Every structure is written in C-alpha cells, then in structure tokens.
Short mmCIF file of C-alpha atoms and ligand atoms in Angstrom, two decimals:
data_model
loop_
_atom_site.label_atom_id
_atom_site.label_comp_id
_atom_site.label_asym_id
_atom_site.label_seq_id
_atom_site.Cartn_x
_atom_site.Cartn_y
_atom_site.Cartn_z
CA MET A 1 202.34 -93.95 -46.61
CA ARG A 2 199.11 -92.93 -44.90
CA ARG A 3 195.99 -94.71 -46.03
CA LYS A 4 193.20 -92.77 -47.73
CA VAL A 5 189.68 -93.04 -46.31
CA VAL A 6 186.25 -91.97 -47.53
CA ALA A 7 183.24 -92.70 -45.30
CA GLY A 8 179.54 -92.03 -45.78
CA ASN A 9 177.66 -91.05 -42.66
CA TRP A 10 174.01 -91.75 -43.42
CA LYS A 11 172.88 -90.26 -40.09
CA MET A 12 169.17 -90.93 -39.36
CA ASN A 13 168.27 -91.59 -42.99
CA LYS A 14 167.20 -94.70 -44.92
CA GLY A 15 165.27 -97.72 -43.64
CA LEU A 16 166.12 -101.38 -44.19
CA LYS A 17 165.30 -101.60 -47.92
CA ASP A 18 166.92 -98.29 -48.82
CA SER A 19 170.04 -99.01 -46.78
CA THR A 20 170.71 -102.37 -48.39
CA ALA A 21 169.76 -101.02 -51.83
CA LEU A 22 172.22 -98.14 -51.49
CA VAL A 23 175.16 -100.31 -50.54
CA GLN A 24 174.27 -102.76 -53.33
CA GLU A 25 174.22 -99.92 -55.84
CA ILE A 26 177.62 -98.69 -54.71
CA ILE A 27 179.07 -102.20 -55.06
CA GLN A 28 177.48 -102.75 -58.48
CA LYS A 29 178.61 -99.41 -59.88
CA ASN A 30 182.16 -99.64 -58.62
CA ASN A 31 183.79 -102.38 -56.67
CA SER A 32 187.37 -101.37 -56.99
CA PHE A 33 188.18 -98.25 -55.04
CA ASN A 34 191.62 -96.79 -54.57
CA CYS A 35 190.98 -95.94 -50.91
CA ASP A 36 189.27 -97.44 -47.85
CA VAL A 37 185.51 -96.97 -48.14
CA TYR A 38 183.07 -97.08 -45.23
CA VAL A 39 179.33 -96.59 -44.88
CA ALA A 40 177.55 -95.81 -41.61
CA PRO A 41 173.88 -96.83 -41.65
CA ALA A 42 171.54 -96.49 -38.65
CA PHE A 43 171.89 -99.09 -35.87
CA PRO A 44 169.04 -101.45 -36.84
CA PHE A 45 170.47 -101.98 -40.32
CA LEU A 46 174.15 -102.43 -39.52
CA ASN A 47 173.89 -106.20 -39.72
CA GLU A 48 172.05 -106.35 -43.04
CA VAL A 49 174.34 -103.78 -44.65
CA SER A 50 177.33 -105.65 -43.29
CA VAL A 51 176.08 -108.95 -44.76
CA VAL A 52 175.38 -107.37 -48.16
CA SER A 53 178.82 -105.76 -48.30
CA SER A 54 180.78 -108.65 -46.80
CA SER A 55 182.40 -109.75 -50.06
CA SER A 56 183.11 -106.20 -51.21
CA GLN A 57 185.70 -103.58 -50.31
CA ILE A 58 183.17 -101.61 -48.27
CA LYS A 59 183.45 -101.60 -44.48
CA VAL A 60 180.55 -100.84 -42.20
CA LEU A 61 180.79 -98.20 -39.52
CA ALA A 62 178.52 -97.50 -36.54
CA GLN A 63 177.48 -93.89 -35.88
CA ASN A 64 177.82 -94.13 -32.12
CA VAL A 65 178.45 -96.54 -29.24
CA SER A 66 177.98 -96.54 -25.49
CA SER A 67 180.78 -95.86 -23.04
CA LYS A 68 179.38 -98.69 -20.87
CA SER A 69 179.98 -102.41 -21.33
CA ASN A 70 176.50 -103.72 -20.54
CA GLY A 71 173.66 -103.39 -18.06
CA ALA A 72 170.69 -101.16 -17.31
CA PHE A 73 171.26 -98.42 -19.88
CA THR A 74 168.02 -98.18 -21.84
CA GLY A 75 168.51 -97.29 -25.48
CA GLU A 76 172.26 -97.80 -25.52
CA VAL A 77 174.32 -100.11 -27.76
CA SER A 78 177.57 -101.63 -26.52
CA VAL A 79 180.88 -102.36 -28.21
CA ASP A 80 180.31 -106.10 -27.70
CA MET A 81 176.95 -105.88 -29.46
CA LEU A 82 178.60 -104.20 -32.44
CA LYS A 83 181.39 -106.77 -32.47
CA SER A 84 178.85 -109.60 -32.36
CA ILE A 85 177.61 -108.49 -35.79
CA ASN A 86 181.13 -107.94 -37.06
CA ILE A 87 181.17 -104.13 -36.82
CA LYS A 88 184.68 -103.03 -35.94
CA SER A 89 184.58 -99.27 -36.52
CA VAL A 90 182.64 -96.45 -34.93
CA ILE A 91 182.20 -92.66 -35.15
CA ILE A 92 182.77 -90.88 -31.83
CA GLY A 93 182.22 -87.21 -31.04
CA HIS A 94 180.19 -86.13 -34.05
CA SER A 95 179.07 -82.52 -33.48
CA GLU A 96 175.43 -83.64 -33.69
CA ARG A 97 176.05 -85.98 -30.74
CA ARG A 98 177.88 -83.22 -28.86
CA MET A 99 175.30 -80.50 -29.50
CA LEU A 100 171.97 -82.32 -29.74
CA PHE A 101 172.58 -85.12 -27.27
CA GLY A 102 174.81 -83.35 -24.76
CA GLU A 103 177.90 -85.52 -25.20
CA ASP A 104 180.65 -83.66 -23.36
CA ASP A 105 184.40 -84.24 -23.25
CA LYS A 106 184.07 -86.49 -20.18
CA THR A 107 181.61 -88.79 -21.97
CA LEU A 108 183.67 -88.79 -25.15
CA LYS A 109 186.81 -89.66 -23.23
CA MET A 110 185.03 -92.65 -21.67
CA LYS A 111 183.76 -93.75 -25.07
CA LEU A 112 187.24 -93.51 -26.57
CA GLU A 113 188.76 -95.47 -23.70
CA ASN A 114 186.13 -98.16 -24.05
CA CYS A 115 186.65 -98.44 -27.81
CA PHE A 116 190.44 -98.67 -27.65
CA LYS A 117 190.26 -101.17 -24.79
CA ASN A 118 188.07 -103.33 -27.01
CA ASP A 119 190.09 -102.97 -30.17
CA MET A 120 187.52 -100.90 -32.07
CA GLU A 121 188.58 -98.54 -34.82
CA VAL A 122 187.53 -94.97 -34.06
CA PHE A 123 186.64 -92.05 -36.31
CA PHE A 124 187.01 -89.21 -33.81
CA CYS A 125 185.27 -85.98 -34.89
CA ILE A 126 186.43 -82.53 -33.90
CA GLY A 127 185.62 -79.06 -35.21
CA GLU A 128 184.73 -75.50 -34.29
CA LYS A 129 181.44 -73.62 -34.45
CA LEU A 130 180.99 -70.53 -36.61
CA ASP A 131 181.46 -67.96 -33.84
CA MET A 132 184.86 -69.40 -32.96
CA ARG A 133 185.93 -69.47 -36.62
CA GLU A 134 184.87 -65.83 -36.91
CA LYS A 135 187.03 -64.98 -33.90
CA GLY A 136 189.93 -66.87 -35.47
CA MET A 137 189.93 -69.34 -32.57
CA GLN A 138 189.49 -72.58 -34.53
CA ASN A 139 192.93 -73.88 -33.58
CA ASP A 140 192.27 -73.30 -29.87
CA VAL A 141 188.94 -75.14 -30.11
CA ILE A 142 190.34 -78.25 -31.69
CA GLU A 143 193.34 -78.19 -29.37
CA ASN A 144 190.99 -78.17 -26.38
CA GLN A 145 188.79 -80.86 -27.86
CA LEU A 146 191.82 -83.13 -28.30
CA GLU A 147 193.48 -82.32 -25.00
CA ASN A 148 190.37 -82.98 -22.92
CA THR A 149 189.65 -86.33 -24.55
CA LEU A 150 192.02 -88.25 -26.78
CA PHE A 151 195.26 -86.75 -25.49
CA ASP A 152 194.19 -87.39 -21.91
CA ILE A 153 194.04 -91.18 -22.25
CA ASP A 154 196.84 -93.71 -22.31
CA ASN A 155 195.42 -96.67 -24.16
CA VAL A 156 195.02 -95.11 -27.62
CA ASN A 157 195.71 -97.57 -30.41
CA LEU A 158 197.08 -95.19 -33.03
CA GLU A 159 196.62 -97.78 -35.75
CA LYS A 160 192.88 -97.74 -35.04
CA LEU A 161 192.46 -93.97 -35.02
CA ILE A 162 191.14 -91.67 -37.72
CA ILE A 163 190.62 -87.97 -37.01
CA ALA A 164 187.69 -86.32 -38.79
CA TYR A 165 187.88 -82.53 -38.88
CA GLU A 166 184.31 -81.33 -39.31
CA PRO A 167 183.75 -77.59 -38.86
CA VAL A 168 180.23 -77.32 -37.46
CA TRP A 169 179.39 -74.36 -39.73
CA ALA A 170 180.06 -76.51 -42.81
CA ILE A 171 177.91 -79.49 -41.82
CA GLY A 172 174.71 -79.72 -43.83
CA THR A 173 174.91 -76.04 -44.82
CA GLY A 174 176.19 -76.33 -48.38
CA VAL A 175 179.10 -74.09 -47.33
CA ASN A 176 182.26 -76.17 -47.25
CA ALA A 177 185.53 -75.00 -45.76
CA ASN A 178 187.79 -74.03 -48.65
CA SER A 179 190.94 -75.96 -49.36
CA ASP A 180 193.20 -73.32 -47.74
CA GLN A 181 191.17 -73.41 -44.53
CA VAL A 182 191.16 -77.22 -44.52
CA GLN A 183 194.87 -77.55 -45.23
CA GLU A 184 195.76 -75.01 -42.54
CA ILE A 185 193.84 -76.73 -39.78
CA HIS A 186 194.75 -80.28 -40.84
CA CYS A 187 198.40 -79.24 -40.75
CA HIS A 188 197.83 -77.92 -37.23
CA ILE A 189 196.12 -81.15 -36.16
CA ARG A 190 199.03 -83.14 -37.62
CA LYS A 191 201.46 -81.04 -35.54
CA LEU A 192 199.43 -81.66 -32.39
CA LEU A 193 199.41 -85.41 -33.07
CA ASN A 194 203.17 -85.37 -33.74
CA PHE A 195 203.77 -83.52 -30.49
CA ARG A 196 201.58 -85.88 -28.43
CA TYR A 197 202.54 -89.22 -29.95
CA GLY A 198 205.86 -88.65 -31.70
CA LYS A 199 206.22 -88.12 -35.42
CA GLU A 200 206.82 -91.69 -36.51
CA SER A 201 203.70 -93.22 -34.96
CA SER A 202 201.35 -90.31 -35.50
CA ASP A 203 202.24 -89.77 -39.14
CA LEU A 204 200.20 -92.87 -39.93
CA ILE A 205 196.95 -91.44 -38.52
CA PRO A 206 194.61 -90.35 -41.34
CA ILE A 207 193.03 -86.90 -40.93
CA ILE A 208 189.88 -86.60 -43.02
CA TYR A 209 187.59 -83.64 -43.73
CA GLY A 210 183.79 -83.47 -43.39
CA GLY A 211 181.29 -80.69 -44.08
CA SER A 212 179.29 -80.20 -47.31
CA LEU A 213 181.64 -82.39 -49.35
CA LYS A 214 180.29 -82.73 -52.89
CA PRO A 215 181.69 -84.09 -56.16
CA ASP A 216 182.48 -80.53 -57.26
CA ASN A 217 184.59 -79.60 -54.22
CA SER A 218 186.06 -82.91 -53.08
CA ARG A 219 188.96 -83.02 -55.53
CA ASN A 220 190.35 -79.66 -54.43
CA ILE A 221 190.04 -80.57 -50.78
CA PHE A 222 191.48 -84.08 -51.20
CA ASN A 223 194.44 -82.58 -53.08
CA CYS A 224 195.63 -80.81 -49.91
CA SER A 225 198.77 -82.48 -48.60
CA ASP A 226 197.41 -82.99 -45.07
CA VAL A 227 193.97 -84.26 -46.12
CA ASP A 228 193.63 -88.04 -46.21
CA GLY A 229 190.00 -88.35 -47.23
CA GLY A 230 186.51 -87.37 -46.23
CA LEU A 231 183.50 -88.00 -44.02
CA VAL A 232 180.49 -87.39 -46.24
CA GLY A 233 176.95 -86.71 -45.02
CA GLY A 234 174.23 -85.69 -47.49
CA ALA A 235 176.17 -86.59 -50.63
CA SER A 236 176.70 -90.16 -49.39
CA LEU A 237 172.97 -90.87 -49.55
CA ASN A 238 173.16 -91.21 -53.31
CA SER A 239 175.42 -93.85 -54.88
CA GLU A 240 176.41 -91.70 -57.84
CA THR A 241 177.55 -88.65 -55.88
CA PHE A 242 179.22 -90.81 -53.24
CA ILE A 243 181.18 -92.75 -55.87
CA LYS A 244 182.20 -89.51 -57.60
CA ILE A 245 183.59 -88.23 -54.30
CA ILE A 246 185.43 -91.51 -53.67
CA ASP A 247 186.86 -91.47 -57.18
CA SER A 248 188.11 -87.91 -56.77
CA ILE A 249 190.61 -88.94 -54.12
P1 13P B 301 177.27 -83.06 -44.79
O1 13P B 301 178.19 -83.70 -45.80
O2 13P B 301 175.82 -83.33 -45.07
O3 13P B 301 177.57 -81.62 -44.61
O4 13P B 301 177.54 -83.77 -43.38
C1 13P B 301 178.85 -83.93 -42.95
C2 13P B 301 178.86 -84.79 -41.75
O5 13P B 301 178.35 -84.42 -40.71
C3 13P B 301 179.48 -86.12 -41.87
O6 13P B 301 179.61 -86.72 -40.63
#
C-alpha cells in the first residue's frame, strides 16, 4: 500500500521562536498521526525545528536546495549542508520558485539529479497556471513538466520520490481544485508514472495535492482514490488547522 503524506510548507513565514513554538504545539496536541507528517520551515530554523521534533513523528523538510555541491555560489545551500543537520527531504520545483525565481526545467532537472545522487527524498511540485486550465491543457502542462525534468533523468530513486500536484491558480487564492479535478489529474499523473517506470515500482510513489487546502475541503480531496495526501501552505501555519487537515486523511 502507498504511504499517506501531509506536509506543511511554511514558506517565508515564522522566525526562530514561532517556528519552534509551532512544531512544539503540533507535537503536544497530537503525537500519533496515521500518516507521514512533515514541516518545512525557512532555512535558518531547520536545525532548531529538527532538534525539537527529533523524538516525534514529524519529519523536517527543506523548501529548496542548490543544484551545486559546493563552492562560490553566494546565497545557496547545498545537499551536504542539509544532511549535516539531519535534513533528508526537500521540496523541488515549487511554482513560486519557478515563477518568482526563474527556476526552469534545466535547473530543476539538475536539482533532481543532485538530490537523487545524494539520497535525498524529493517532493517534486508540478501544476498548471489558470490560463492553461481554462484552455483545458492541464494534462499537457504536467506531462511537459515531467518529461523535461524527472522523466529525462536516469538516477531517480522511486522510493524517495513524492509528486505534489499544485495547480498555480489554487495556491494562496482560497480557491481549491475540486475533488473531481484533483482525482482526474492525479489519475493522469499515475498513468504517466506507470508508463515511465512500470506499474509495480511507480505504484508506490505518493501523489499529493496542494492549493488552498483547509480543514473543510481536505477530507473530500483526500478521499479521492489517487490522492495520497497534501502539501499545505497557509493552513499549516496554525497548529489547529494543520492537525485537522492531517486528521482528515
Ligand atoms: P496554500 O495552501 O496557502 O494555498 O499553499 C499551497 C502551497 O503552495 C504549498 O506548497
């Protein structure tokens, strides 16, 4: 059976005190989840959050990582640096990185290769913008996104891969994709994975949904047969709403 995953992407929110307080609250309120739970604080607080959550079920996730190993790359953070503070998972290809920081398929492919080479677990984000959804081209977009990156590399460790479908029009807008839309595209992603990697191996890859997930819509979305969890933005910044979403799986 595929594992279930719920991750909170805190983006550029919460300083040191608030980051450690939030993870402590989550642990105190509920320390027995029926799925894998991750939180992704900002870089400077990964270590502290990791220390605070070390004896809990919560895993700590980085929001980004460099495609380079080391050297003169001002402002970058390497895989080895993350591993040195016991961070083993990272988000790659978030639409905010693609759109606001110019990360193109070539860069994302290099990041993926670097992560798999170094045994990192990857949450790889894909998803279409509103204009493409309106033209009914969402399947073509995600197909291209996968073909130009993930499907074009040989060293993918399928056991360390999670696909996050995040339609750009649903991120931070309060307008989530409805469960029919989510199921339809997750099913398509599953078929693409089956075709590329063979059914047996790829059936174990979780496909999670992100985009305005809230306690009042998560249950419906998580009930879809091809949805294995969620990547939560805004609603993960509060322990109560985040726990409600986790519990709805
Ligand atoms: P929101 O849940 O705030 O829409 O953000 C989703 C997201 O981008 C998670 O990575």
